[in-house]
């Protein structure tokens, strides 16, 4: 998996663009790095672009994120908008991830296009 992080200073959004296969270890590392970057920048609005993801971790593996997500749910103002890939199987895993996060108090939503995701993210 490769990722690129961009900070959109004008709207206070951190955009993480992912490409390739996602595995649980790289996902945990990426989440940790993104949270550190957010703390440095003083913003916790995340736009997660997964349109170029070609393979994903299993839904079972996502339970390894439990302790990390419990921590993130306590951060005031933290929101994540996920842009789904066209691949149905990968999109379904990401939709499960959305539900998994929301059940732990994490304000996250999934979208088909980037514009809708960004509009939701900055709407509150």
PDB file of C-alpha atoms in Angstrom:
ATOM      1  CA  UNK A   1       0.000   0.000   0.000  1.00  0.00           C
ATOM      2  CA  UNK A   2       1.186   3.475  -0.742  1.00  0.00           C
ATOM      3  CA  UNK A   3      -0.306   6.609   0.702  1.00  0.00           C
ATOM      4  CA  UNK A   4       0.010  10.342   0.296  1.00  0.00           C
ATOM      5  CA  UNK A   5      -1.021  12.893   2.900  1.00  0.00           C
ATOM      6  CA  UNK A   6      -2.026  16.407   1.866  1.00  0.00           C
ATOM      7  CA  UNK A   7      -3.095  19.190   4.217  1.00  0.00           C
ATOM      8  CA  UNK A   8      -5.683  21.557   2.749  1.00  0.00           C
ATOM      9  CA  UNK A   9      -4.977  24.543   4.990  1.00  0.00           C
ATOM     10  CA  UNK A  10      -7.795  26.688   3.565  1.00  0.00           C
ATOM     11  CA  UNK A  11     -10.464  24.254   4.818  1.00  0.00           C
ATOM     12  CA  UNK A  12      -8.540  22.504   7.613  1.00  0.00           C
ATOM     13  CA  UNK A  13      -8.734  19.017   6.087  1.00  0.00           C
ATOM     14  CA  UNK A  14      -6.107  16.298   6.017  1.00  0.00           C
ATOM     15  CA  UNK A  15      -6.475  14.197   2.874  1.00  0.00           C
ATOM     16  CA  UNK A  16      -4.998  10.701   2.820  1.00  0.00           C
ATOM     17  CA  UNK A  17      -4.931   9.061  -0.606  1.00  0.00           C
ATOM     18  CA  UNK A  18      -4.371   5.300  -0.643  1.00  0.00           C
ATOM     19  CA  UNK A  19      -3.287   3.105  -3.519  1.00  0.00           C
ATOM     20  CA  UNK A  20      -2.715  -0.640  -3.911  1.00  0.00           C
ATOM     21  CA  UNK A  21      -3.358  -3.393  -1.376  1.00  0.00           C
ATOM     22  CA  UNK A  22      -4.199  -2.482   2.205  1.00  0.00           C
ATOM     23  CA  UNK A  23      -3.124  -4.820   4.988  1.00  0.00           C
ATOM     24  CA  UNK A  24      -3.879  -4.441   8.671  1.00  0.00           C
ATOM     25  CA  UNK A  25      -0.326  -3.509   9.705  1.00  0.00           C
ATOM     26  CA  UNK A  26       0.025  -0.762   7.105  1.00  0.00           C
ATOM     27  CA  UNK A  27      -3.459   0.496   8.007  1.00  0.00           C
ATOM     28  CA  UNK A  28      -2.587   0.752  11.708  1.00  0.00           C
ATOM     29  CA  UNK A  29       0.653   2.553  10.879  1.00  0.00           C
ATOM     30  CA  UNK A  30      -1.148   4.954   8.554  1.00  0.00           C
ATOM     31  CA  UNK A  31      -3.865   5.767  11.098  1.00  0.00           C
ATOM     32  CA  UNK A  32      -1.226   6.440  13.760  1.00  0.00           C
ATOM     33  CA  UNK A  33       0.777   8.711  11.431  1.00  0.00           C
ATOM     34  CA  UNK A  34      -2.365  10.577  10.370  1.00  0.00           C
ATOM     35  CA  UNK A  35      -3.357  11.186  14.003  1.00  0.00           C
ATOM     36  CA  UNK A  36       0.130  12.480  14.808  1.00  0.00           C
ATOM     37  CA  UNK A  37      -0.016  14.819  11.808  1.00  0.00           C
ATOM     38  CA  UNK A  38      -3.485  15.996  12.859  1.00  0.00           C
ATOM     39  CA  UNK A  39      -2.290  16.772  16.381  1.00  0.00           C
ATOM     40  CA  UNK A  40       0.600  18.824  14.944  1.00  0.00           C
ATOM     41  CA  UNK A  41      -1.745  20.734  12.641  1.00  0.00           C
ATOM     42  CA  UNK A  42      -4.575  21.144  15.151  1.00  0.00           C
ATOM     43  CA  UNK A  43      -7.262  19.651  12.920  1.00  0.00           C
ATOM     44  CA  UNK A  44      -9.013  16.301  12.994  1.00  0.00           C
ATOM     45  CA  UNK A  45     -10.958  16.369   9.738  1.00  0.00           C
ATOM     46  CA  UNK A  46      -9.888  13.484   7.504  1.00  0.00           C
ATOM     47  CA  UNK A  47     -10.721  12.882   3.867  1.00  0.00           C
ATOM     48  CA  UNK A  48      -9.725   9.285   3.105  1.00  0.00           C
ATOM     49  CA  UNK A  49      -9.565   8.639  -0.635  1.00  0.00           C
ATOM     50  CA  UNK A  50      -9.634   4.902  -1.377  1.00  0.00           C
ATOM     51  CA  UNK A  51     -10.542   5.090  -5.065  1.00  0.00           C
ATOM     52  CA  UNK A  52      -7.200   3.538  -6.089  1.00  0.00           C
ATOM     53  CA  UNK A  53      -7.223   0.735  -3.520  1.00  0.00           C
ATOM     54  CA  UNK A  54      -6.973  -2.614  -5.308  1.00  0.00           C
ATOM     55  CA  UNK A  55      -7.098  -4.989  -2.344  1.00  0.00           C
ATOM     56  CA  UNK A  56      -8.124  -4.697   1.266  1.00  0.00           C
ATOM     57  CA  UNK A  57      -7.765  -6.309   4.632  1.00  0.00           C
ATOM     58  CA  UNK A  58     -10.458  -8.707   5.825  1.00  0.00           C
ATOM     59  CA  UNK A  59     -13.360  -7.630   7.989  1.00  0.00           C
ATOM     60  CA  UNK A  60     -11.997  -9.936  10.714  1.00  0.00           C
ATOM     61  CA  UNK A  61      -8.643  -8.093  10.663  1.00  0.00           C
ATOM     62  CA  UNK A  62     -10.432  -4.815  11.354  1.00  0.00           C
ATOM     63  CA  UNK A  63     -11.071  -5.933  14.927  1.00  0.00           C
ATOM     64  CA  UNK A  64      -7.325  -5.428  15.512  1.00  0.00           C
ATOM     65  CA  UNK A  65      -8.062  -1.691  15.231  1.00  0.00           C
ATOM     66  CA  UNK A  66     -10.378  -1.733  18.240  1.00  0.00           C
ATOM     67  CA  UNK A  67      -8.033  -0.172  20.825  1.00  0.00           C
ATOM     68  CA  UNK A  68      -6.778   2.444  18.359  1.00  0.00           C
ATOM     69  CA  UNK A  69     -10.325   3.431  17.409  1.00  0.00           C
ATOM     70  CA  UNK A  70     -11.439   3.603  21.039  1.00  0.00           C
ATOM     71  CA  UNK A  71      -8.734   6.240  21.544  1.00  0.00           C
ATOM     72  CA  UNK A  72      -9.715   8.215  18.434  1.00  0.00           C
ATOM     73  CA  UNK A  73     -13.392   8.288  19.395  1.00  0.00           C
ATOM     74  CA  UNK A  74     -12.452  10.485  22.379  1.00  0.00           C
ATOM     75  CA  UNK A  75     -10.880  13.215  20.213  1.00  0.00           C
ATOM     76  CA  UNK A  76     -13.257  16.181  19.956  1.00  0.00           C
ATOM     77  CA  UNK A  77     -14.160  17.181  16.411  1.00  0.00           C
ATOM     78  CA  UNK A  78     -12.644  14.113  14.758  1.00  0.00           C
ATOM     79  CA  UNK A  79     -14.465  13.207  11.542  1.00  0.00           C
ATOM     80  CA  UNK A  80     -13.591  10.999   8.602  1.00  0.00           C
ATOM     81  CA  UNK A  81     -15.116  10.948   5.131  1.00  0.00           C
ATOM     82  CA  UNK A  82     -14.182   7.895   3.059  1.00  0.00           C
ATOM     83  CA  UNK A  83     -14.304   7.935  -0.741  1.00  0.00           C
ATOM     84  CA  UNK A  84     -15.094   4.395  -1.868  1.00  0.00           C
ATOM     85  CA  UNK A  85     -13.447   2.570  -4.775  1.00  0.00           C
ATOM     86  CA  UNK A  86     -15.487   1.205  -7.683  1.00  0.00           C
ATOM     87  CA  UNK A  87     -14.572  -2.382  -6.741  1.00  0.00           C
ATOM     88  CA  UNK A  88     -17.662  -3.732  -4.977  1.00  0.00           C
ATOM     89  CA  UNK A  89     -15.845  -6.188  -2.700  1.00  0.00           C
ATOM     90  CA  UNK A  90     -13.387  -3.581  -1.429  1.00  0.00           C
ATOM     91  CA  UNK A  91     -16.188  -1.020  -1.046  1.00  0.00           C
ATOM     92  CA  UNK A  92     -18.153  -3.507   1.082  1.00  0.00           C
ATOM     93  CA  UNK A  93     -15.152  -3.987   3.373  1.00  0.00           C
ATOM     94  CA  UNK A  94     -14.840  -0.207   3.728  1.00  0.00           C
ATOM     95  CA  UNK A  95     -18.564   0.089   4.462  1.00  0.00           C
ATOM     96  CA  UNK A  96     -18.080  -2.508   7.202  1.00  0.00           C
ATOM     97  CA  UNK A  97     -15.181  -0.376   8.479  1.00  0.00           C
ATOM     98  CA  UNK A  98     -17.532   2.632   8.570  1.00  0.00           C
ATOM     99  CA  UNK A  99     -20.056   0.695  10.654  1.00  0.00           C
ATOM    100  CA  UNK A 100     -17.272  -0.670  12.855  1.00  0.00           C
ATOM    101  CA  UNK A 101     -16.036   2.876  13.519  1.00  0.00           C
ATOM    102  CA  UNK A 102     -19.472   4.360  14.091  1.00  0.00           C
ATOM    103  CA  UNK A 103     -20.314   1.634  16.596  1.00  0.00           C
ATOM    104  CA  UNK A 104     -17.288   2.821  18.567  1.00  0.00           C
ATOM    105  CA  UNK A 105     -18.340   6.483  18.549  1.00  0.00           C
ATOM    106  CA  UNK A 106     -16.195   7.564  15.598  1.00  0.00           C
ATOM    107  CA  UNK A 107     -17.932  10.044  13.266  1.00  0.00           C
ATOM    108  CA  UNK A 108     -17.247   8.520   9.854  1.00  0.00           C
ATOM    109  CA  UNK A 109     -19.217   8.266   6.608  1.00  0.00           C
ATOM    110  CA  UNK A 110     -18.587   6.702   3.206  1.00  0.00           C
ATOM    111  CA  UNK A 111     -19.249   8.322  -0.156  1.00  0.00           C
ATOM    112  CA  UNK A 112     -19.091   7.393  -3.816  1.00  0.00           C
ATOM    113  CA  UNK A 113     -17.493  10.663  -4.904  1.00  0.00           C
ATOM    114  CA  UNK A 114     -14.908  12.992  -3.421  1.00  0.00           C
ATOM    115  CA  UNK A 115     -16.999  16.162  -3.678  1.00  0.00           C
ATOM    116  CA  UNK A 116     -19.858  14.769  -1.559  1.00  0.00           C
ATOM    117  CA  UNK A 117     -17.349  13.438   0.968  1.00  0.00           C
ATOM    118  CA  UNK A 118     -15.623  16.796   1.271  1.00  0.00           C
ATOM    119  CA  UNK A 119     -18.924  18.703   1.539  1.00  0.00           C
ATOM    120  CA  UNK A 120     -20.094  16.465   4.387  1.00  0.00           C
ATOM    121  CA  UNK A 121     -16.742  16.730   6.131  1.00  0.00           C
ATOM    122  CA  UNK A 122     -16.673  20.528   6.241  1.00  0.00           C
ATOM    123  CA  UNK A 123     -20.435  21.009   6.772  1.00  0.00           C
ATOM    124  CA  UNK A 124     -20.316  21.029  10.580  1.00  0.00           C
TER     125      UNK A 124
END
